[in-house]
PDB file of C-alpha atoms in Angstrom:
ATOM      1  CA  UNK A   1      71.873 -13.871  11.296  1.00 95.00           C
ATOM      2  CA  UNK A   2      68.815 -14.738  13.394  1.00 95.00           C
ATOM      3  CA  UNK A   3      68.479 -11.092  14.458  1.00 96.00           C
ATOM      4  CA  UNK A   4      68.356 -10.052  10.805  1.00 96.00           C
ATOM      5  CA  UNK A   5      65.458 -12.430  10.162  1.00 96.00           C
ATOM      6  CA  UNK A   6      63.686 -11.465  13.416  1.00 95.00           C
ATOM      7  CA  UNK A   7      63.962  -7.765  12.533  1.00 96.00           C
ATOM      8  CA  UNK A   8      62.029  -8.289   9.313  1.00 95.00           C
ATOM      9  CA  UNK A   9      59.474 -10.635  10.861  1.00 94.00           C
ATOM     10  CA  UNK A  10      58.801  -8.152  13.681  1.00 94.00           C
ATOM     11  CA  UNK A  11      58.185  -5.355  11.172  1.00 93.00           C
ATOM     12  CA  UNK A  12      54.795  -6.881  10.354  1.00 90.00           C
ATOM     13  CA  UNK A  13      53.436  -7.203   6.860  1.00 91.00           C
ATOM     14  CA  UNK A  14      50.149  -8.181   5.344  1.00 92.00           C
ATOM     15  CA  UNK A  15      50.591 -11.927   6.045  1.00 96.00           C
ATOM     16  CA  UNK A  16      48.486 -12.754   2.970  1.00 97.00           C
ATOM     17  CA  UNK A  17      50.236 -16.009   2.098  1.00 98.00           C
ATOM     18  CA  UNK A  18      49.598 -17.664   5.475  1.00 98.00           C
ATOM     19  CA  UNK A  19      46.061 -16.322   5.376  1.00 98.00           C
ATOM     20  CA  UNK A  20      45.315 -18.021   2.036  1.00 98.00           C
ATOM     21  CA  UNK A  21      46.845 -21.251   3.379  1.00 98.00           C
ATOM     22  CA  UNK A  22      44.465 -21.165   6.337  1.00 98.00           C
ATOM     23  CA  UNK A  23      41.491 -20.222   4.146  1.00 97.00           C
ATOM     24  CA  UNK A  24      42.229 -23.073   1.736  1.00 98.00           C
ATOM     25  CA  UNK A  25      42.213 -25.522   4.656  1.00 98.00           C
ATOM     26  CA  UNK A  26      38.915 -24.102   5.909  1.00 97.00           C
ATOM     27  CA  UNK A  27      37.317 -24.864   2.533  1.00 96.00           C
ATOM     28  CA  UNK A  28      37.386 -28.581   3.397  1.00 96.00           C
ATOM     29  CA  UNK A  29      35.955 -30.553   6.313  1.00 93.00           C
ATOM     30  CA  UNK A  30      36.406 -30.301   9.233  1.00 89.00           C
ATOM     31  CA  UNK A  31      36.812 -26.600   8.286  1.00 89.00           C
ATOM     32  CA  UNK A  32      39.058 -25.929  11.256  1.00 88.00           C
ATOM     33  CA  UNK A  33      42.793 -25.706  10.553  1.00 87.00           C
ATOM     34  CA  UNK A  34      44.795 -28.118  12.656  1.00 92.00           C
ATOM     35  CA  UNK A  35      48.352 -27.726  13.912  1.00 96.00           C
ATOM     36  CA  UNK A  36      49.912 -28.949  10.651  1.00 97.00           C
ATOM     37  CA  UNK A  37      48.035 -26.297   8.680  1.00 97.00           C
ATOM     38  CA  UNK A  38      49.175 -23.626  11.116  1.00 97.00           C
ATOM     39  CA  UNK A  39      52.795 -24.748  10.716  1.00 98.00           C
ATOM     40  CA  UNK A  40      52.489 -24.725   6.914  1.00 98.00           C
ATOM     41  CA  UNK A  41      51.000 -21.230   7.023  1.00 98.00           C
ATOM     42  CA  UNK A  42      54.042 -20.119   9.015  1.00 97.00           C
ATOM     43  CA  UNK A  43      56.279 -21.742   6.376  1.00 98.00           C
ATOM     44  CA  UNK A  44      54.570 -19.703   3.644  1.00 98.00           C
ATOM     45  CA  UNK A  45      55.371 -16.497   5.529  1.00 97.00           C
ATOM     46  CA  UNK A  46      58.920 -17.636   6.304  1.00 97.00           C
ATOM     47  CA  UNK A  47      59.631 -18.311   2.630  1.00 98.00           C
ATOM     48  CA  UNK A  48      58.170 -14.957   1.653  1.00 97.00           C
ATOM     49  CA  UNK A  49      60.285 -13.152   4.257  1.00 97.00           C
ATOM     50  CA  UNK A  50      63.398 -15.036   3.144  1.00 98.00           C
ATOM     51  CA  UNK A  51      62.888 -13.692  -0.369  1.00 97.00           C
ATOM     52  CA  UNK A  52      62.453 -10.162   0.991  1.00 97.00           C
ATOM     53  CA  UNK A  53      65.741 -10.373   2.892  1.00 98.00           C
ATOM     54  CA  UNK A  54      67.438 -11.529  -0.296  1.00 97.00           C
ATOM     55  CA  UNK A  55      65.663  -8.925  -2.463  1.00 95.00           C
ATOM     56  CA  UNK A  56      66.782  -6.076  -0.243  1.00 96.00           C
ATOM     57  CA  UNK A  57      70.400  -7.121  -0.753  1.00 97.00           C
ATOM     58  CA  UNK A  58      69.986  -7.582  -4.518  1.00 94.00           C
ATOM     59  CA  UNK A  59      68.080  -4.303  -4.948  1.00 92.00           C
ATOM     60  CA  UNK A  60      70.069  -2.376  -2.322  1.00 94.00           C
ATOM     61  CA  UNK A  61      66.805  -1.701  -0.496  1.00 95.00           C
ATOM     62  CA  UNK A  62      66.930   0.702   2.382  1.00 97.00           C
ATOM     63  CA  UNK A  63      63.414   0.502   3.821  1.00 95.00           C
ATOM     64  CA  UNK A  64      61.175  -2.499   4.306  1.00 95.00           C
ATOM     65  CA  UNK A  65      57.759  -2.198   5.952  1.00 94.00           C
ATOM     66  CA  UNK A  66      58.560   1.307   7.141  1.00 92.00           C
ATOM     67  CA  UNK A  67      61.721   0.220   8.971  1.00 96.00           C
ATOM     68  CA  UNK A  68      65.379   0.198   7.959  1.00 96.00           C
ATOM     69  CA  UNK A  69      66.088  -2.872   5.841  1.00 97.00           C
ATOM     70  CA  UNK A  70      67.805  -5.668   7.753  1.00 97.00           C
ATOM     71  CA  UNK A  71      70.834  -5.346   5.503  1.00 97.00           C
ATOM     72  CA  UNK A  72      71.457  -1.818   6.791  1.00 97.00           C
ATOM     73  CA  UNK A  73      71.360  -2.908  10.429  1.00 97.00           C
ATOM     74  CA  UNK A  74      73.047  -6.297  10.227  1.00 98.00           C
ATOM     75  CA  UNK A  75      74.925  -6.251   6.912  1.00 97.00           C
ATOM     76  CA  UNK A  76      74.339  -7.928   3.573  1.00 98.00           C
ATOM     77  CA  UNK A  77      75.883 -11.213   4.660  1.00 97.00           C
ATOM     78  CA  UNK A  78      73.682 -11.539   7.732  1.00 97.00           C
ATOM     79  CA  UNK A  79      70.605 -10.675   5.667  1.00 97.00           C
ATOM     80  CA  UNK A  80      71.370 -13.315   3.054  1.00 97.00           C
ATOM     81  CA  UNK A  81      72.080 -15.896   5.748  1.00 98.00           C
ATOM     82  CA  UNK A  82      68.957 -14.802   7.668  1.00 98.00           C
ATOM     83  CA  UNK A  83      66.928 -15.508   4.537  1.00 98.00           C
ATOM     84  CA  UNK A  84      68.671 -18.843   4.121  1.00 98.00           C
ATOM     85  CA  UNK A  85      67.906 -19.679   7.757  1.00 98.00           C
ATOM     86  CA  UNK A  86      64.201 -19.010   7.194  1.00 98.00           C
ATOM     87  CA  UNK A  87      64.261 -21.223   4.096  1.00 98.00           C
ATOM     88  CA  UNK A  88      65.975 -24.093   5.902  1.00 98.00           C
ATOM     89  CA  UNK A  89      63.579 -23.898   8.845  1.00 97.00           C
ATOM     90  CA  UNK A  90      60.618 -23.771   6.464  1.00 98.00           C
ATOM     91  CA  UNK A  91      61.828 -26.733   4.419  1.00 98.00           C
ATOM     92  CA  UNK A  92      62.363 -28.719   7.624  1.00 98.00           C
ATOM     93  CA  UNK A  93      58.772 -28.095   8.707  1.00 98.00           C
ATOM     94  CA  UNK A  94      57.458 -29.126   5.279  1.00 98.00           C
ATOM     95  CA  UNK A  95      59.549 -32.310   5.368  1.00 98.00           C
ATOM     96  CA  UNK A  96      58.176 -33.176   8.837  1.00 97.00           C
ATOM     97  CA  UNK A  97      54.558 -32.313   7.955  1.00 97.00           C
ATOM     98  CA  UNK A  98      53.727 -35.863   6.918  1.00 97.00           C
ATOM     99  CA  UNK A  99      52.495 -34.633   3.527  1.00 98.00           C
ATOM    100  CA  UNK A 100      55.073 -35.975   1.055  1.00 96.00           C
ATOM    101  CA  UNK A 101      53.681 -34.158  -2.010  1.00 98.00           C
ATOM    102  CA  UNK A 102      54.474 -30.783  -0.434  1.00 98.00           C
ATOM    103  CA  UNK A 103      58.239 -31.349  -0.450  1.00 98.00           C
ATOM    104  CA  UNK A 104      58.719 -31.441  -4.250  1.00 98.00           C
ATOM    105  CA  UNK A 105      56.059 -28.745  -4.587  1.00 98.00           C
ATOM    106  CA  UNK A 106      57.934 -26.306  -2.331  1.00 98.00           C
ATOM    107  CA  UNK A 107      61.231 -27.113  -4.057  1.00 98.00           C
ATOM    108  CA  UNK A 108      59.555 -26.277  -7.381  1.00 98.00           C
ATOM    109  CA  UNK A 109      58.357 -22.964  -5.917  1.00 98.00           C
ATOM    110  CA  UNK A 110      61.911 -22.091  -4.870  1.00 98.00           C
ATOM    111  CA  UNK A 111      63.213 -23.037  -8.323  1.00 98.00           C
ATOM    112  CA  UNK A 112      60.583 -20.820  -9.965  1.00 98.00           C
ATOM    113  CA  UNK A 113      61.380 -17.960  -7.585  1.00 97.00           C
ATOM    114  CA  UNK A 114      65.100 -18.108  -8.344  1.00 97.00           C
ATOM    115  CA  UNK A 115      64.402 -18.213 -12.091  1.00 97.00           C
ATOM    116  CA  UNK A 116      62.066 -15.232 -11.893  1.00 97.00           C
ATOM    117  CA  UNK A 117      64.512 -13.264  -9.752  1.00 95.00           C
ATOM    118  CA  UNK A 118      67.269 -13.990 -12.288  1.00 96.00           C
ATOM    119  CA  UNK A 119      64.999 -12.829 -15.125  1.00 95.00           C
ATOM    120  CA  UNK A 120      64.165  -9.659 -13.215  1.00 93.00           C
ATOM    121  CA  UNK A 121      67.853  -9.027 -12.537  1.00 93.00           C
ATOM    122  CA  UNK A 122      68.689  -9.614 -16.192  1.00 94.00           C
ATOM    123  CA  UNK A 123      66.083  -7.027 -17.205  1.00 92.00           C
ATOM    124  CA  UNK A 124      66.870  -4.473 -14.492  1.00 90.00           C
ATOM    125  CA  UNK A 125      66.354  -0.929 -15.726  1.00 88.00           C
ATOM    126  CA  UNK A 126      64.347  -1.915 -18.787  1.00 88.00           C
ATOM    127  CA  UNK A 127      61.075  -0.092 -19.228  1.00 86.00           C
ATOM    128  CA  UNK A 128      60.131  -2.032 -22.349  1.00 91.00           C
ATOM    129  CA  UNK A 129      59.376  -5.457 -20.880  1.00 90.00           C
ATOM    130  CA  UNK A 130      56.791  -7.380 -22.848  1.00 94.00           C
ATOM    131  CA  UNK A 131      53.621  -8.492 -21.128  1.00 95.00           C
ATOM    132  CA  UNK A 132      54.898 -12.071 -21.353  1.00 95.00           C
ATOM    133  CA  UNK A 133      58.219 -11.146 -19.680  1.00 94.00           C
ATOM    134  CA  UNK A 134      56.409  -9.251 -16.934  1.00 94.00           C
ATOM    135  CA  UNK A 135      54.097 -12.178 -16.192  1.00 96.00           C
ATOM    136  CA  UNK A 136      56.993 -14.692 -16.199  1.00 96.00           C
ATOM    137  CA  UNK A 137      58.446 -12.692 -13.313  1.00 96.00           C
ATOM    138  CA  UNK A 138      55.063 -12.456 -11.563  1.00 97.00           C
ATOM    139  CA  UNK A 139      54.501 -16.177 -12.039  1.00 98.00           C
ATOM    140  CA  UNK A 140      57.750 -17.114 -10.350  1.00 97.00           C
ATOM    141  CA  UNK A 141      58.182 -14.428  -7.722  1.00 95.00           C
ATOM    142  CA  UNK A 142      54.593 -14.123  -6.516  1.00 97.00           C
ATOM    143  CA  UNK A 143      52.057 -16.552  -7.962  1.00 98.00           C
ATOM    144  CA  UNK A 144      54.154 -19.649  -7.255  1.00 98.00           C
ATOM    145  CA  UNK A 145      54.133 -19.100  -3.491  1.00 98.00           C
ATOM    146  CA  UNK A 146      50.431 -18.248  -3.460  1.00 98.00           C
ATOM    147  CA  UNK A 147      49.799 -21.507  -5.334  1.00 98.00           C
ATOM    148  CA  UNK A 148      51.852 -23.499  -2.853  1.00 98.00           C
ATOM    149  CA  UNK A 149      50.280 -21.784   0.158  1.00 98.00           C
ATOM    150  CA  UNK A 150      46.812 -22.762  -0.959  1.00 98.00           C
ATOM    151  CA  UNK A 151      47.922 -26.241  -2.008  1.00 98.00           C
ATOM    152  CA  UNK A 152      49.482 -26.777   1.415  1.00 98.00           C
ATOM    153  CA  UNK A 153      46.272 -25.777   3.186  1.00 98.00           C
ATOM    154  CA  UNK A 154      44.149 -27.997   0.972  1.00 98.00           C
ATOM    155  CA  UNK A 155      46.450 -31.020   1.264  1.00 98.00           C
ATOM    156  CA  UNK A 156      46.704 -30.656   5.037  1.00 97.00           C
ATOM    157  CA  UNK A 157      42.899 -30.590   5.206  1.00 97.00           C
ATOM    158  CA  UNK A 158      42.631 -33.824   3.217  1.00 96.00           C
ATOM    159  CA  UNK A 159      41.435 -32.477  -0.134  1.00 97.00           C
ATOM    160  CA  UNK A 160      41.535 -34.886  -3.083  1.00 98.00           C
ATOM    161  CA  UNK A 161      43.846 -34.264  -6.070  1.00 98.00           C
ATOM    162  CA  UNK A 162      41.175 -32.518  -8.193  1.00 98.00           C
ATOM    163  CA  UNK A 163      40.337 -30.211  -5.286  1.00 98.00           C
ATOM    164  CA  UNK A 164      44.019 -29.520  -4.628  1.00 98.00           C
ATOM    165  CA  UNK A 165      44.572 -28.599  -8.275  1.00 98.00           C
ATOM    166  CA  UNK A 166      41.536 -26.292  -8.304  1.00 98.00           C
ATOM    167  CA  UNK A 167      42.707 -24.529  -5.134  1.00 98.00           C
ATOM    168  CA  UNK A 168      46.265 -24.299  -6.480  1.00 98.00           C
ATOM    169  CA  UNK A 169      45.011 -22.660  -9.687  1.00 98.00           C
ATOM    170  CA  UNK A 170      42.938 -20.258  -7.627  1.00 98.00           C
ATOM    171  CA  UNK A 171      46.099 -19.383  -5.683  1.00 98.00           C
ATOM    172  CA  UNK A 172      47.852 -18.723  -8.989  1.00 98.00           C
ATOM    173  CA  UNK A 173      45.216 -16.136  -9.923  1.00 98.00           C
ATOM    174  CA  UNK A 174      45.231 -14.592  -6.443  1.00 98.00           C
ATOM    175  CA  UNK A 175      49.006 -14.213  -6.765  1.00 98.00           C
ATOM    176  CA  UNK A 176      48.659 -12.456 -10.110  1.00 98.00           C
ATOM    177  CA  UNK A 177      45.987 -10.117  -8.753  1.00 97.00           C
ATOM    178  CA  UNK A 178      48.068  -9.391  -5.643  1.00 97.00           C
ATOM    179  CA  UNK A 179      51.160  -8.498  -7.697  1.00 96.00           C
ATOM    180  CA  UNK A 180      49.219  -6.389 -10.192  1.00 97.00           C
ATOM    181  CA  UNK A 181      47.720  -4.358  -7.359  1.00 96.00           C
ATOM    182  CA  UNK A 182      51.089  -4.064  -5.625  1.00 93.00           C
ATOM    183  CA  UNK A 183      52.736  -2.813  -8.823  1.00 92.00           C
ATOM    184  CA  UNK A 184      49.880  -0.388  -9.478  1.00 94.00           C
ATOM    185  CA  UNK A 185      50.326   1.074  -5.989  1.00 92.00           C
ATOM    186  CA  UNK A 186      54.070   1.452  -6.678  1.00 84.00           C
ATOM    187  CA  UNK A 187      53.318   3.394  -9.864  1.00 86.00           C
TER     188      UNK A 187
END
């Protein structure tokens, strides 16, 4: 199970979600991310990788980041449990961060991700998705974690509620832009 997760993590990736967490923290004094921010950035990447392990099982993916998908090397069960392991470790770090507002926020992200994945699964093979249906998937699968990543960085840096909301909304738009570009490259 752990080897399945490590295989994906070692394959690299763009690491955009932890980067936006760190950048959000740097927007506020003292402008130097502390250890809590670094841990929360790692959580953002762990959650993202957990969803990739799950997605590869759902979509029967064979290649991830130029390497064989974890499910091919370790089996579907180990990949699902590897993703679950990353989620549990991430949630534990959030709970111990000392920032209570981040716990319900990350749970909401996971709820939105599951809902979006279910919607995508329900519409598998359809080429006639409406713009609204497409963006409901993008909102849950991508934008939600970008929002949380930036919120986590801002909260850890001591931003006030108005600043947190502004950064979170910015993360929402970054997530949309990221997914649009990713989908365009796929096409």
